[in-house]
Coordinates of C-alpha atoms and ligand atoms in Angstrom, one line a residue:
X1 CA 30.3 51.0 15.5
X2 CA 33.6 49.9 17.4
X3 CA 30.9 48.3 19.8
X4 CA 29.5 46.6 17.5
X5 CA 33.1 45.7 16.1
X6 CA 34.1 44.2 19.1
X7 CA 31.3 42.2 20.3
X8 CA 31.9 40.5 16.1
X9 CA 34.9 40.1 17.4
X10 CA 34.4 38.9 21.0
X11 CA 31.3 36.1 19.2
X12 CA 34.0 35.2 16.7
X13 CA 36.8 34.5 20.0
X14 CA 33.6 32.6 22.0
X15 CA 32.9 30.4 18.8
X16 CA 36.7 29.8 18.3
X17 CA 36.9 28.5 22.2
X18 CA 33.8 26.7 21.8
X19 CA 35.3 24.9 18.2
X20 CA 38.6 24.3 20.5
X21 CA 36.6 22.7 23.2
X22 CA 34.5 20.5 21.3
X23 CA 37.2 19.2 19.4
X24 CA 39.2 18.2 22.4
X25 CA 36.4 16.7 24.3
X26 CA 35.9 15.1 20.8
X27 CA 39.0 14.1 21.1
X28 CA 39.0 13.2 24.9
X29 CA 35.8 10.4 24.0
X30 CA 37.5 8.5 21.1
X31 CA 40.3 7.7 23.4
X32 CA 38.4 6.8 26.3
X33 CA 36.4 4.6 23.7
X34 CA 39.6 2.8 22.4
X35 CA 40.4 2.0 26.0
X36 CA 37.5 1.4 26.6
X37 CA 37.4 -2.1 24.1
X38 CA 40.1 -3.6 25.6
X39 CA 40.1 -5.5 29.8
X40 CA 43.5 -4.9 31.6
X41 CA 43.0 -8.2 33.8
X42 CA 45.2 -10.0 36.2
X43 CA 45.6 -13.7 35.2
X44 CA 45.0 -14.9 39.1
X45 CA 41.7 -13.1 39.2
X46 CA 40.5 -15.6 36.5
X47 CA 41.3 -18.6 38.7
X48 CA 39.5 -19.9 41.8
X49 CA 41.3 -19.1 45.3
X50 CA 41.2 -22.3 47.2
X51 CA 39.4 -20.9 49.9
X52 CA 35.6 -19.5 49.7
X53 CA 35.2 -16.7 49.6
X54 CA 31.4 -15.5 50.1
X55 CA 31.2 -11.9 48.7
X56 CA 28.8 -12.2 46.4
X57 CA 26.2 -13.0 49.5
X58 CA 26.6 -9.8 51.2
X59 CA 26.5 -7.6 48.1
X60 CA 23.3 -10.1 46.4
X61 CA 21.8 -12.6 48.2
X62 CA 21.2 -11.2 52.0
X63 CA 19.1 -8.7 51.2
X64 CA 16.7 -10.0 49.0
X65 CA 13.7 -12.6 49.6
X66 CA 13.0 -15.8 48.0
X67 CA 16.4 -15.9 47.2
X68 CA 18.9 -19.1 47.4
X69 CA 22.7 -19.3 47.3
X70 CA 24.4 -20.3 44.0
X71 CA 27.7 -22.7 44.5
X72 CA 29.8 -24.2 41.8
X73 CA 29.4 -27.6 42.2
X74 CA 33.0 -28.4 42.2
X75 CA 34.8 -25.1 44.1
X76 CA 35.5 -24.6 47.7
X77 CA 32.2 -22.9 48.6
X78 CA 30.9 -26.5 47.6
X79 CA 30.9 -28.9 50.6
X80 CA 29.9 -31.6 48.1
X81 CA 33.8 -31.1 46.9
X82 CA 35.2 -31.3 49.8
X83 CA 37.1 -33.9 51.0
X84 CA 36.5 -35.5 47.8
X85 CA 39.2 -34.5 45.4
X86 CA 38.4 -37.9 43.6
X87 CA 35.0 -36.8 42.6
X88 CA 36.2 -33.5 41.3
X89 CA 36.8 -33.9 37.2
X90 CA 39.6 -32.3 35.5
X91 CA 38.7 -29.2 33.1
X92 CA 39.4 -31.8 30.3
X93 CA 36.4 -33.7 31.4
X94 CA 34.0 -30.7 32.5
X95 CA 35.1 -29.9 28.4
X96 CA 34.1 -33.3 27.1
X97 CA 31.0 -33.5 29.0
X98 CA 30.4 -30.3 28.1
X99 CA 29.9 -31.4 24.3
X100 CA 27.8 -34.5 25.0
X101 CA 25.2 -31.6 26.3
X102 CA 25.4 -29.9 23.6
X103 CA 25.5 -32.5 21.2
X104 CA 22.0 -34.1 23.2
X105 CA 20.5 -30.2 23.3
X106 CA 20.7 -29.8 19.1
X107 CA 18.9 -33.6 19.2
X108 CA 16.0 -32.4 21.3
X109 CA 16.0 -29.1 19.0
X110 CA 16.3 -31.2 16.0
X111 CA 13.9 -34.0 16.6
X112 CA 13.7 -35.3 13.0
X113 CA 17.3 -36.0 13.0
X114 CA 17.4 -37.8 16.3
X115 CA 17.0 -41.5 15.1
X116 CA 16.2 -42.8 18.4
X117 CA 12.7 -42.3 19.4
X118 CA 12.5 -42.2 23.3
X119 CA 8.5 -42.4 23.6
X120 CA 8.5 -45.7 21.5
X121 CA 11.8 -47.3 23.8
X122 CA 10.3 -46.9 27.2
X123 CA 6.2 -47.3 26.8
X124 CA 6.5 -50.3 28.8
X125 CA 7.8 -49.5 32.3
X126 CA 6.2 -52.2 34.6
X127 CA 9.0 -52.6 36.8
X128 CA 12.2 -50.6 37.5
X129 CA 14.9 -53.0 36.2
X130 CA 13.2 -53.3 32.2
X131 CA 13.5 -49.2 32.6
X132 CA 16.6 -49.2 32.8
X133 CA 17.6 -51.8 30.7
X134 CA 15.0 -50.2 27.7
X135 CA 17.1 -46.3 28.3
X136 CA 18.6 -44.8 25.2
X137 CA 22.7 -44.0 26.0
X138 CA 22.7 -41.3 23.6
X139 CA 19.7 -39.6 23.4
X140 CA 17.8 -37.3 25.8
X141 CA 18.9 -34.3 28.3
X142 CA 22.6 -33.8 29.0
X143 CA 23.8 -33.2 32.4
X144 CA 27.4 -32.3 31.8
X145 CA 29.0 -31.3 34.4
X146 CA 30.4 -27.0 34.8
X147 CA 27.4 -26.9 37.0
X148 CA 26.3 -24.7 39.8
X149 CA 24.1 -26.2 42.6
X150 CA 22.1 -24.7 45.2
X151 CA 19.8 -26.2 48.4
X152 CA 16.3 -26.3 49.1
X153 CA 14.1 -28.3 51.7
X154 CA 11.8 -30.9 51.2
X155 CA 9.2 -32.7 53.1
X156 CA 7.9 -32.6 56.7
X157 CA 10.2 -32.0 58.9
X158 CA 12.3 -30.4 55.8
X159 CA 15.1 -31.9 54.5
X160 CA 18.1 -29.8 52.8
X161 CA 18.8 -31.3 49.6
X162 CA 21.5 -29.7 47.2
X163 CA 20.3 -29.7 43.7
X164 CA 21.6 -28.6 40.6
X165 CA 20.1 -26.2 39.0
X166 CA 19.7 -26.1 35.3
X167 CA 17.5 -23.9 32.6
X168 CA 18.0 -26.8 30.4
X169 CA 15.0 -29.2 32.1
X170 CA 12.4 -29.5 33.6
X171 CA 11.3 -32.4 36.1
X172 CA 13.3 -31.8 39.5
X173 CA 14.0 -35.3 41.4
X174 CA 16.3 -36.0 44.1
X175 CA 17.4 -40.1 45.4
X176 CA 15.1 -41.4 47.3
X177 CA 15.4 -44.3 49.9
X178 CA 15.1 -47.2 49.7
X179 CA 16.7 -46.7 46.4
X180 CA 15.2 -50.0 45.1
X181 CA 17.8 -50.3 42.5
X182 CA 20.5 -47.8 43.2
X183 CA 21.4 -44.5 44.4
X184 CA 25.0 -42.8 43.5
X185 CA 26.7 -41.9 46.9
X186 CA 25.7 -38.1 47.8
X187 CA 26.9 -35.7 50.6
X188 CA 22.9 -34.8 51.5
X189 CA 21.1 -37.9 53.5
X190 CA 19.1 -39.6 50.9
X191 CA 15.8 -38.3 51.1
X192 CA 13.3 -41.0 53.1
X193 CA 9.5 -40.5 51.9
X194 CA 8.5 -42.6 55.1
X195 CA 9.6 -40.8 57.2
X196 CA 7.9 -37.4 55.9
X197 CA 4.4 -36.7 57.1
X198 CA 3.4 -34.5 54.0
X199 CA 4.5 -37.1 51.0
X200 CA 2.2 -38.6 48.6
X201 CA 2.6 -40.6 45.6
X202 CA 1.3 -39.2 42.0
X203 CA -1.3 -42.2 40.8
X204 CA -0.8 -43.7 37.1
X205 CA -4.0 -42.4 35.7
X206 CA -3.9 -38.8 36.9
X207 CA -3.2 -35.8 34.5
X208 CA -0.3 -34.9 36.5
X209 CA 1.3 -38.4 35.4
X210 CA 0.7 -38.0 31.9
X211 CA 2.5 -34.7 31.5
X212 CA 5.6 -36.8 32.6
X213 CA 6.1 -37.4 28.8
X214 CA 6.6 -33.7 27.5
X215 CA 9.0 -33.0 30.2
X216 CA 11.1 -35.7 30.5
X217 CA 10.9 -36.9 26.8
X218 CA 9.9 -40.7 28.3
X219 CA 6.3 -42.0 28.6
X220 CA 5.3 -42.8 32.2
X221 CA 5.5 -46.2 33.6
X222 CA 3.2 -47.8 36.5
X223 CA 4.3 -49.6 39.6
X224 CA 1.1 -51.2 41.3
X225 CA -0.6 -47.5 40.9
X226 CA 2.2 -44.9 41.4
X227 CA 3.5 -43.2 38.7
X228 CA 7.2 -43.9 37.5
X229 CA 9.3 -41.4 35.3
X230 CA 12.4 -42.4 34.0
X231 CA 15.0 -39.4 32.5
X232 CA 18.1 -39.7 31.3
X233 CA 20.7 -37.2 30.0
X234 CA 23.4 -39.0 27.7
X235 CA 26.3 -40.0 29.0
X236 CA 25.0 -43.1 30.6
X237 CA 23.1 -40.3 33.0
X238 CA 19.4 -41.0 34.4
X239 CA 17.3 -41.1 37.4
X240 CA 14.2 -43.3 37.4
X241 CA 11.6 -43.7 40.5
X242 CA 8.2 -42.5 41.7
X243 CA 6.6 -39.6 40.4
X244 CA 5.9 -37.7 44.1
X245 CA 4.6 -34.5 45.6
X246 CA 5.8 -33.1 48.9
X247 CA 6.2 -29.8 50.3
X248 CA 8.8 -27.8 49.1
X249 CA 10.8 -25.4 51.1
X250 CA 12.9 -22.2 49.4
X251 CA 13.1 -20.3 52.3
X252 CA 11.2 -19.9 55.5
X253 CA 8.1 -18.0 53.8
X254 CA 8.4 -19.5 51.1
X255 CA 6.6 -22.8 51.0
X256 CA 4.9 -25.6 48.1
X257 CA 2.7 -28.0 49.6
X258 CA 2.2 -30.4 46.6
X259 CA 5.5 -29.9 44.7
X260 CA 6.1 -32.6 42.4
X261 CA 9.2 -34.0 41.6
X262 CA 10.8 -37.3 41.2
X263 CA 11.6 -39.7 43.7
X264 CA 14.6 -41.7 42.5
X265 CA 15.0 -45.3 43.1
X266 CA 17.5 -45.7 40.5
X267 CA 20.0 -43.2 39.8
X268 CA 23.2 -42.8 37.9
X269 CA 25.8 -40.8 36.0
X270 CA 27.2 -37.2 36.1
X271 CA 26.0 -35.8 39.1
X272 CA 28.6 -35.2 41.7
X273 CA 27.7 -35.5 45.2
X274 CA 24.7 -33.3 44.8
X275 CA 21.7 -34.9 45.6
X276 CA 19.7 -34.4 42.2
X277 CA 18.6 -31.5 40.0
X278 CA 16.7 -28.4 40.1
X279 CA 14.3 -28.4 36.4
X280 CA 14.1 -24.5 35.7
X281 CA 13.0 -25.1 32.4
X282 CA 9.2 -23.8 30.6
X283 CA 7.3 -27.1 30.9
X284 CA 4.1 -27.1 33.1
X285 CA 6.5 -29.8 35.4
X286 CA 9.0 -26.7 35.9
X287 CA 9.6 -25.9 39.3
X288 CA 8.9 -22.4 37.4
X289 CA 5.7 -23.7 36.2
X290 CA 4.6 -24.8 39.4
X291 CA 5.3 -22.0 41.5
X292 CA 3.8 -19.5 38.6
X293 CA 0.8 -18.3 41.6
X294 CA 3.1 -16.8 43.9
X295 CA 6.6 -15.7 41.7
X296 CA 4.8 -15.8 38.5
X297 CA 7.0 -17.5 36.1
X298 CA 10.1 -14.6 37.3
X299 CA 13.6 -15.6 38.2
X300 CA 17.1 -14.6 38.0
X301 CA 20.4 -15.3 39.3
X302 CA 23.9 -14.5 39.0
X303 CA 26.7 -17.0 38.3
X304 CA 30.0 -16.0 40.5
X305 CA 33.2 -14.9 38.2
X306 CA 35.6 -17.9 39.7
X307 CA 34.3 -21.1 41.7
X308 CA 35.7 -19.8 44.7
X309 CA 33.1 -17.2 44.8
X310 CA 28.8 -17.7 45.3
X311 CA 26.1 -16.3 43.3
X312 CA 22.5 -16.4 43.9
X313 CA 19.5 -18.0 42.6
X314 CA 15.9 -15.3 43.2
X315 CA 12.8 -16.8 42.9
X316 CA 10.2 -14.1 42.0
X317 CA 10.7 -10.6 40.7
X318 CA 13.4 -9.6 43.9
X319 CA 15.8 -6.8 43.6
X320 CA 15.9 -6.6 39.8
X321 CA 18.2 -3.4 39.3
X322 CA 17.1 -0.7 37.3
X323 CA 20.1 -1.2 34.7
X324 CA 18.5 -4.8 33.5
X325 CA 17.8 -4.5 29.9
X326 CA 15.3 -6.7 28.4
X327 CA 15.8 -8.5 24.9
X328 CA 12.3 -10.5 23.9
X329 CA 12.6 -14.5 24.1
X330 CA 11.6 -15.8 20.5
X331 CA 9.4 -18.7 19.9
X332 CA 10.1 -21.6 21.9
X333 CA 10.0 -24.1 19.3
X334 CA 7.9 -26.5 21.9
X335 CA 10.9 -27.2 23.7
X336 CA 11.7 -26.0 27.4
X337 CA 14.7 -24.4 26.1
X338 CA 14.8 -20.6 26.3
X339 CA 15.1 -19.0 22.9
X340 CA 16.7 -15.7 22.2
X341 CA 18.1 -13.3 19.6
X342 CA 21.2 -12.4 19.0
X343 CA 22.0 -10.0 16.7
X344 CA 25.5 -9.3 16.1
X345 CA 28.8 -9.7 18.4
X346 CA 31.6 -7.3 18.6
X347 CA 35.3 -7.6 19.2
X348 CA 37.4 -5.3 20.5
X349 CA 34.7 -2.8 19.6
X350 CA 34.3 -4.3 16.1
X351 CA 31.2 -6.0 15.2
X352 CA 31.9 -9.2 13.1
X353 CA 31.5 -8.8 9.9
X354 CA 28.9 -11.2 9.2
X355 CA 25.7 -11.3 7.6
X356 CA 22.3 -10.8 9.8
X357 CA 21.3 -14.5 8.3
X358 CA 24.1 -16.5 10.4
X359 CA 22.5 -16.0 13.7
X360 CA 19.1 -16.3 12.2
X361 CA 19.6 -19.1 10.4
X362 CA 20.6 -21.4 13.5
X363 CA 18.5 -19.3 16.5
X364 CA 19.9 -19.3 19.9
X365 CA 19.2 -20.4 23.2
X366 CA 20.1 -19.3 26.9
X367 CA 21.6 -22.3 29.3
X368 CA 22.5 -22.3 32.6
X369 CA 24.1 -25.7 31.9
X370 CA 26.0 -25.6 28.6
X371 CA 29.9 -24.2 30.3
X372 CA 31.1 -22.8 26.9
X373 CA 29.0 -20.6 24.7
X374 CA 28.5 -22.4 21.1
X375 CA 28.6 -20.1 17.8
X376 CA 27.5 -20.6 14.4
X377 CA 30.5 -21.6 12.7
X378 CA 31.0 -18.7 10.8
X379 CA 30.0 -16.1 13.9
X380 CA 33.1 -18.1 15.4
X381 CA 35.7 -17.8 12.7
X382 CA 35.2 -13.8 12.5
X383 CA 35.2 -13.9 16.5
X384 CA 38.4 -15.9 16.4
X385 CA 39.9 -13.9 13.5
X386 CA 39.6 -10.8 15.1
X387 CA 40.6 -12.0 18.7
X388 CA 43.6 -13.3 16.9
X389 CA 44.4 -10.1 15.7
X390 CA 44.5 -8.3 18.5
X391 CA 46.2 -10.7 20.8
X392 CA 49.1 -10.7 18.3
X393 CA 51.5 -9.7 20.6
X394 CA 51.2 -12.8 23.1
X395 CA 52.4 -16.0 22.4
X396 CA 50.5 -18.8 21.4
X397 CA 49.9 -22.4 23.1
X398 CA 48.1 -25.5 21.3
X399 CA 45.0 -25.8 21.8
X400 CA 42.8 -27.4 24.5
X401 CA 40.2 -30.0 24.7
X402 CA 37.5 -27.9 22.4
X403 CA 39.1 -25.0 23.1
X404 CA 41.1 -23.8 19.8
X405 CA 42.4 -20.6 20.6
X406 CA 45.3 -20.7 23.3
X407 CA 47.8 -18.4 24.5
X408 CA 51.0 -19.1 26.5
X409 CA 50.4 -16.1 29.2
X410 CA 52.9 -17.5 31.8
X411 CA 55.2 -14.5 31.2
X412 CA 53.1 -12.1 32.4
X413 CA 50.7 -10.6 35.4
X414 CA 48.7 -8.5 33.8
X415 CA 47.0 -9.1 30.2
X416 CA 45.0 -6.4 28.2
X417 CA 42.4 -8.5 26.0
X418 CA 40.1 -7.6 24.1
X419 CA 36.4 -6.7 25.1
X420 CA 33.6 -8.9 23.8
X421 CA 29.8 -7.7 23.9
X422 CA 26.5 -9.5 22.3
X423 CA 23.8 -7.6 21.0
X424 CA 20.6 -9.0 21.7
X425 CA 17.1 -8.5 20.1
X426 CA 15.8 -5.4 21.5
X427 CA 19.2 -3.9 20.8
X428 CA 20.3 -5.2 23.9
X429 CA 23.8 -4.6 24.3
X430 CA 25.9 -7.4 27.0
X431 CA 29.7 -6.6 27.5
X432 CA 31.1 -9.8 28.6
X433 CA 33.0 -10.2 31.9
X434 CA 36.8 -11.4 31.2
X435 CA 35.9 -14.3 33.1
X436 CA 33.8 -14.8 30.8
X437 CA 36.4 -14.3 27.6
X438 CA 38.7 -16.0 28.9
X439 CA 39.7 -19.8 30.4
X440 CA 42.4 -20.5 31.9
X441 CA 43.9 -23.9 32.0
X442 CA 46.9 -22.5 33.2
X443 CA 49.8 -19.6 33.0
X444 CA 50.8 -21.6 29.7
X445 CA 47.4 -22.2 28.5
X446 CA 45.1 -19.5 28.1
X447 CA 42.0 -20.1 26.0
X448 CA 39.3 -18.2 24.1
X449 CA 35.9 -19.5 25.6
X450 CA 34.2 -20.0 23.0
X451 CA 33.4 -23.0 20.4
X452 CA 32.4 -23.2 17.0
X453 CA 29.0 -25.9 16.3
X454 CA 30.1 -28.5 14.2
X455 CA 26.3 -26.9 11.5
X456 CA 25.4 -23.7 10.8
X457 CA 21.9 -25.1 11.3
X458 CA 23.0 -25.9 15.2
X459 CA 21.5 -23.5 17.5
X460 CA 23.8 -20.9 18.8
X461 CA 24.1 -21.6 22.8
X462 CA 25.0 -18.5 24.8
X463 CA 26.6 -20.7 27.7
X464 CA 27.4 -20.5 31.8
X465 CA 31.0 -19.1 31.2
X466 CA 29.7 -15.7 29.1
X467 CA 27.1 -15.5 32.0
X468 CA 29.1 -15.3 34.8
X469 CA 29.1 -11.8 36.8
X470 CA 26.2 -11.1 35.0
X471 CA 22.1 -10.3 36.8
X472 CA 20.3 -12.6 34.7
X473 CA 16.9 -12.4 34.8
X474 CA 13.9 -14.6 33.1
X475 CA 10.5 -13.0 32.8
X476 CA 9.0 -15.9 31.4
X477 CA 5.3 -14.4 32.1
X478 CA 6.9 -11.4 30.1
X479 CA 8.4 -13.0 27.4
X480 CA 11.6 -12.0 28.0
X481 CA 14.8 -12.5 29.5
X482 CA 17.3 -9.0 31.0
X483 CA 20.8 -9.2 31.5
X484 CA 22.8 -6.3 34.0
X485 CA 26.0 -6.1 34.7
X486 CA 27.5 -6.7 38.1
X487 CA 25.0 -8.6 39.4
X488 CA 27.4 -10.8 42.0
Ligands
NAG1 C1 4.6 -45.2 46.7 O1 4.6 -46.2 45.7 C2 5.5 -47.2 45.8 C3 5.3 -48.2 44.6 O2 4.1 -48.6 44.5 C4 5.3 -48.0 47.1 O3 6.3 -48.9 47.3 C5 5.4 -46.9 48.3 O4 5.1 -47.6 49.5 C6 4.4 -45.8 48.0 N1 4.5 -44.8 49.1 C7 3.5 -44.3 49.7 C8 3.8 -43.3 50.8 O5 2.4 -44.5 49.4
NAG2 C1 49.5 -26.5 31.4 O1 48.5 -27.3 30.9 C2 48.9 -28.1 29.7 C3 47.7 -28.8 29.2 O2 47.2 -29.7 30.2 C4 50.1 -29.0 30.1 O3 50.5 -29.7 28.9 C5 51.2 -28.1 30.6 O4 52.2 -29.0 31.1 C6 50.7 -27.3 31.8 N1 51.8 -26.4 32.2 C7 52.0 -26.2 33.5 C8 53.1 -25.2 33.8 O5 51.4 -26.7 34.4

């Protein structure tokens, strides 16, 4: 009996202990959770040193294959910036440019209400100067100009050409001598078709020619019996020249012999010093597309946290960590854009209390080129009311450019903001870097990174700023697109 007493008694002691402990571990989570929604960040780790530094290479890049450097166009790690402080625009511009992209991106999504049609303007392109002449200024692909570049070789022998490199098209072209009309001045030597052994022109009548129209939104022209595409990207942006093939070099094993891309003879606009762009998009012209056989249609890359840092750009399916989660792309809606889900977005740790509908009403697309991510208006004004609220205690500054949410941070080193995660299709959850929360104009100007679309019906745009830091990875064979965290 008294054992049996005792042992009542000893459970009952056990199961107390056991309460106690759950409770306090209990306990123990939530707080870790609540710390856990907010970023204690420096403010100087959100601006650019002025030196580069190249960690990103060591810790990404060197130890995978197929694999090319990512530079921001405009930081130190960018030789096309350097010396050239005049060629470098102010944030205010990168801003302004930034909207002409997205304004040109909801045209090409929105076709019916894009009054200018492009195939009709430029069916007649017999000779170089009525192409330019017949080019729609506000219509078509926009370049802007928050963009990362990175190199490849071309021709035989191989030159290094730095492109930039952008989800958001699909033709790749590069300035080509003689330049028969013009060519922008660029820090690479103008590529010279004569004087590489393994060029070609692409003739008017071949199949290759015709698909010029899907993937540059122009109908071909036809100079004697070469091919000539014309693209243009608002902003008084285009490149127009011979449609080519060459070899195309991405690193020492890995080599196109009939890549084709365009060879332009008359180029203009928002393009730096780089010496063209890199089309990443879906269209058969892709240089994903074209390169399908040996990487099949996989890439990913990682876009560095300031500009003073690199990233990388992997061809094929490289050193994907195991911690990439994978949301589904949605349908395409015939565009080369890449469509995804997003579901809800969180605050803090609060989700936004909006309905499913105001995502899915709009869609949303992944770009590589857009700088600041675009909300459906009402996603934004529960993102902002709730960043608001918790960044009470800082003062606030007037607002920048697009960029409505400011705070005047110059009192302090240290900030603790706010987390901000996506959820993706899939259930795919994506904490946000604070680089990618954040802008900094500077200590008195702090902003919110994100902007509101001027229609709900205007596709939501999950843009290069939320992306930085982040192991992006497109599995277009796959259908879908992963996202890990610390991926440079
Ligand atoms: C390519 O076509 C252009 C225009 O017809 C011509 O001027 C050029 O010489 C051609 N290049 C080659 C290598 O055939
Ligand atoms: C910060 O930027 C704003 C906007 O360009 C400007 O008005 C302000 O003078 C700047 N402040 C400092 C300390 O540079």
């Amino acid at each position: 009996m008294a054992t049996l007493k005792y042992s009542f008694l000893l459970s009952s002691y056990l199961l107390f202990i056991l309460v106690l402990f759950f409770l306090k571990k209990g306990y123990a989570l939530d707080t870790a959770a609540i710390e856990s929604h907010y970023h204690t960040v420096q403010i100087s780790s959100l601006l650019p040193d002025s030196v580069c530094s190249s960690t990103s290479t060591t810790k990404g890049s060197k130890k995978r294959q197929s694999t090319l450097e990512v530079i921001h166009q405009h930081g130190p790690c960018s030789q096309l910036a350097q010396n050239n402080p005049t060629t470098t625009p102010s944030l205010n511009e990168i801003l302004s440019n930034d909207q002409s992209r997205v304004d040109s991106i909801q045209a090409r999504i929105k076709p019916d209400s894009n009054t200018n049609n492009i195939k009709n303007t430029n069916s007649n392109t017999n000779n170089l100067n009525n192409k330019k002449a017949n080019l729609p200024i506000q219509s078509g692909r926009s370049l802007g100009s928050g963009n990362y570049i990175v190199s490849i070789g071309l021709g035989t022998p191989r030159k290094t050409l730095s492109l930039i490199f952008d989800t958001g098209s699909d033709l790749t072209w590069t300035q080509c001598q003689p330049c028969v009309k013009s060519c922008y001045q660029q820090e690479d030597p103008i590529f010279s078709p004569s004087t590489s052994t393994s060029y070609s022109n692409v003739s008017c009548n071949s199949a290759q020619c015709s698909q010029l129209s899907d993937a540059t939104g122009n109908d071909p022209g036809c100079a004697t019996t070469t091919c000539v595409y014309a693209i243009q990207y608002g902003d008084q942006s285009f490149s127009v020249g011979f449609f080519s093939k060459d070899k195309l070099t991405i690193t020492a094993t890995d080599v196109f012999p009939n890549f084709l891309f365009g060879c332009g003879q008359d180029n203009q606009g928002l393009f730096g010093k780089t010496a063209g762009l890199l089309g990443l998009g879906r269209n058969p012209l892709s240089i994903v597309s074209q390169t399908a056989q040996k990487y099949n249609k996989h890439f990913s890359y990682c876009l560095p946290s300031t500009s003073s840092q690199t990233g990388h750009l992997t061809l094929g399916r490289n050193g994907i960590s195991r911690n990439v989660k994978f949301t589904p792309f949605s349908t395409s809606q015939g565009t080369s854009f890449y469509f995804i889900d997003i579901v809800s977005v969180s605050v803090g740790g609060r989700q936004l209390p909006i309905g499913r509908s105001v995502f899915k009403t709009a869609g949303g697309i992944i770009d590589s080129g857009t700088v600041i991510t675009r909300l459906p208006p009402l996603a934004y004004i529960a993102m902002r009311a709730v960043f608001k609220k918790l960044m009470a205690k800082y003062p606030t500054a007037p607002a920048y450019s697009i960029l409505d949410t400011c705070y005047d941070l110059s009192g302090y080193k240290t900030v603790t903001i706010p987390t901000i995660s996506f959820t993706f299709g899939g259930n795919v959850r994506v904490d946000l870097d604070p680089s990618g929360i954040l802008v900094v104009v500077n200590g008195s100007r702090v902003c919110l990174a994100f902007v509101a679309n001027g229609d709900p019906s205007d596709v939501a745009i999950f843009g290069n700023t939320q992306q930085k830091t982040l192991e992006v990875v497109y599995d277009v064979a796959g259908g879908k697109l992963g996202f890990g965290h610390g991926g440079c």
